[in-house]
XYZ file of C-alpha atoms in Angstrom:
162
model
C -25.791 -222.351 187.830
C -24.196 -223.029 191.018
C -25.425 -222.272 194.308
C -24.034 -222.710 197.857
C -25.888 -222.097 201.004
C -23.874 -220.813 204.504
C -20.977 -223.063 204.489
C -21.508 -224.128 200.891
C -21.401 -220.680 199.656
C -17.666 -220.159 201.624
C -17.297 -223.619 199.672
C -18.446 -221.550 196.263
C -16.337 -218.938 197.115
C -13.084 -220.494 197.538
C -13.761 -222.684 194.158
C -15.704 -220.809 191.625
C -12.775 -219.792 189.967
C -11.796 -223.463 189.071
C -15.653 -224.255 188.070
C -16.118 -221.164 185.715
C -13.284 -221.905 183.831
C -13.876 -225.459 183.327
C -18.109 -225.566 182.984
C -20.369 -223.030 181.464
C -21.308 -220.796 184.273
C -23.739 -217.904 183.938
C -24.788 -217.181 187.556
C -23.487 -218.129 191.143
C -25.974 -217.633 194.187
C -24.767 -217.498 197.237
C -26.959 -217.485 200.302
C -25.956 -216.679 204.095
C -22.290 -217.434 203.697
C -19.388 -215.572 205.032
C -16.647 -214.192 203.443
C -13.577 -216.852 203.373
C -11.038 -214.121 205.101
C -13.255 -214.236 207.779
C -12.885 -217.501 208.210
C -9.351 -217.181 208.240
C -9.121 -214.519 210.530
C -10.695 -216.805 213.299
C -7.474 -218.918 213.254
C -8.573 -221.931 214.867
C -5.877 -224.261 213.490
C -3.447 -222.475 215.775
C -5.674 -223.117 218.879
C -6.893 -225.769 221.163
C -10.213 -227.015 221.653
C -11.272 -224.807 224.475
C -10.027 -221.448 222.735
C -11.718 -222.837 219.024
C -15.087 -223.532 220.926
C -14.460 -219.731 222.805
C -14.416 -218.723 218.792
C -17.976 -220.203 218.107
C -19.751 -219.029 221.019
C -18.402 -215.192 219.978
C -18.474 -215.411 216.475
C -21.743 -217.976 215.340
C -25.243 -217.647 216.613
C -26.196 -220.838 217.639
C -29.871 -221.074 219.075
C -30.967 -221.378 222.322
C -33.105 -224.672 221.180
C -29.561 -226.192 219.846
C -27.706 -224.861 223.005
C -30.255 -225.823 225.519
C -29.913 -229.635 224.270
C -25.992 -230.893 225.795
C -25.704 -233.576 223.426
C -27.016 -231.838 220.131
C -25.161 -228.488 221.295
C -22.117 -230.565 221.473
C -22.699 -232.719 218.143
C -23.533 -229.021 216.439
C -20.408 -227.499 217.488
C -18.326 -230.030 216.642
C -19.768 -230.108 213.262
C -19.553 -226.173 212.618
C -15.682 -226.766 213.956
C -14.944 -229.351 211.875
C -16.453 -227.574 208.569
C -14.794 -224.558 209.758
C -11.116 -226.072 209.832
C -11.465 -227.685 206.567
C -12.650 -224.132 205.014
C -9.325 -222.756 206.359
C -7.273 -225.059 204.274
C -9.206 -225.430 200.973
C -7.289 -222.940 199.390
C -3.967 -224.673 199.819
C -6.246 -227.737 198.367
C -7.625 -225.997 195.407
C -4.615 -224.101 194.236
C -6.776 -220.818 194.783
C -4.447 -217.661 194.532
C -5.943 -214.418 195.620
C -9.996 -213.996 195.563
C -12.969 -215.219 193.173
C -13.079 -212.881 190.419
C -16.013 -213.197 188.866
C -15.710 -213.653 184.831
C -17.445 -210.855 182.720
C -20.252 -213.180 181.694
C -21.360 -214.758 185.195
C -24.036 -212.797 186.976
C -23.637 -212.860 190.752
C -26.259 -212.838 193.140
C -25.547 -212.448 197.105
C -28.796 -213.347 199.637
C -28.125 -212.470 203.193
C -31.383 -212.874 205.529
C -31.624 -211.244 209.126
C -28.493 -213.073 211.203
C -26.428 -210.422 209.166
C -26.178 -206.841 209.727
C -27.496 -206.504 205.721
C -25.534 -203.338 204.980
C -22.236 -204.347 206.986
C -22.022 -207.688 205.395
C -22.848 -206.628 201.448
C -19.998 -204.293 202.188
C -17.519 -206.759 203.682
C -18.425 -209.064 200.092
C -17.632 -206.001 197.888
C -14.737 -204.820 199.819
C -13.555 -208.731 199.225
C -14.867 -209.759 195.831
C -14.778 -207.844 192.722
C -17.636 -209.402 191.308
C -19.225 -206.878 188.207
C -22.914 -206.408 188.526
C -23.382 -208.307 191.617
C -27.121 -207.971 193.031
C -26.908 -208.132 196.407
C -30.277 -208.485 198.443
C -31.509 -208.831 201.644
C -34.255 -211.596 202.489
C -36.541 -211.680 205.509
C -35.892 -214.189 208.239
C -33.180 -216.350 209.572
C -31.022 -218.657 208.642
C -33.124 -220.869 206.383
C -34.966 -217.387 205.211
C -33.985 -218.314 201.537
C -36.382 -221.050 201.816
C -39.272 -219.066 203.844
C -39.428 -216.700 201.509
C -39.461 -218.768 198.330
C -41.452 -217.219 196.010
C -39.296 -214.013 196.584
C -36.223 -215.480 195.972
C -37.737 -217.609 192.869
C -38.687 -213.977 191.327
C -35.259 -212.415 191.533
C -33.881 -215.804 190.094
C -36.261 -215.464 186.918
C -34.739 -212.439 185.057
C -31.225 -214.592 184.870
C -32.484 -217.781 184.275
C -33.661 -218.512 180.131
C-alpha cells in the first residue's frame, strides 16, 4: 500500500510508476493532493521571490491563524515554496515520462475533503490520470479531514485491504 497525503500524494504521483514496478503494489491512496501539472503550471522556478509568494497567496489557502502570526506565516510559506520547487523538478529526477498509469492490478483510491471544489478536482485527476477503477470520494472537513473522519475513511479502506 502506499499512501501520500497533500504534498506527499503530488510526491505519489510523480513516482508510483517506479514503485509499482519494483514492489508489490495493490492500492495507492492519495489524500488532498493536487495534480502535478498543476504544479507545473504555477512556474515558480522562472520567478522571483515576490512574484512566487504572489503565487501562494492566489493559489493555496493558508489560514488566517497561520497568516495572522508574521513569523509562522513566513516560516509556512517558505516551507510550501520550497516543497513546491522541488515538486517541479522531480520528474527530471525520477526519469518520469508522461503520467502515472496505474497497472491493471492496483486499485486507486482519491480522498479530497472540503478545500476542493469535490466535483472540479475528481475531474481535473481523471482528465490527468488514467487510473482503471479509481474510487474517488469526497470526505467532510478540511485539510486534515482524512483524519477527522477516521472511521469513514477506515471503512472504504476495508473492502481492498485482505
Amino acid at each position: 500500500i502506499l499512501f501520500g497525503h497533500s504534498m506527499g500524494s503530488s510526491v505519489l504521483q510523480a513516482v508510483e510508476n517506479q514503485l509499482s514496478e519494483c514492489y508489490y503494489v495493490n492500492l495507492v491512496i492519495h489524500s488532498d493532493g493536487d495534480i502535478l501539472s498543476h504544479i507545473a503550471s504555477l512556474d515558480l522556478k522562472s520567478k522571483n521571490r515576490e512574484e512566487q509568494k504572489k503565487v501562494l497567496d492566489e493559489n493555496y489557502d493558508i489560514s488566517d491563524e497561520v497568516r495572522n502570526n508574521e513569523e509562522l506565516s513566513t516560516y509556512f510559506e517558505e516551507l510550501l515554496l520550497r516543497d513546491l520547487l522541488v515538486l517541479d523538478t522531480i520528474p527530471e529526477y525520477v526519469g518520469r515520462s508522461g503520467v502515472p498509469q496505474g497497472a491493471p492490478d492496483v486499485s486507486h483510491l482519491v480522498f479530497l475533503s472540503d478545500i476542493f471544489n469535490f466535483e472540479e478536482q475528481a475531474s481535473k485527476w481523471k482528465k490527468e490520470y488514467s487510473y482503471p477503477d479509481a474510487v474517488y470520494s469526497r470526505i467532510d472537513g478540511g485539510h486534515y479531514s482524512i483524519l477527522e473522519n477516521f472511521q469513514n475513511v477506515c471503512g472504504q479502506l476495508l473492502p481492498y485491504i485482505n
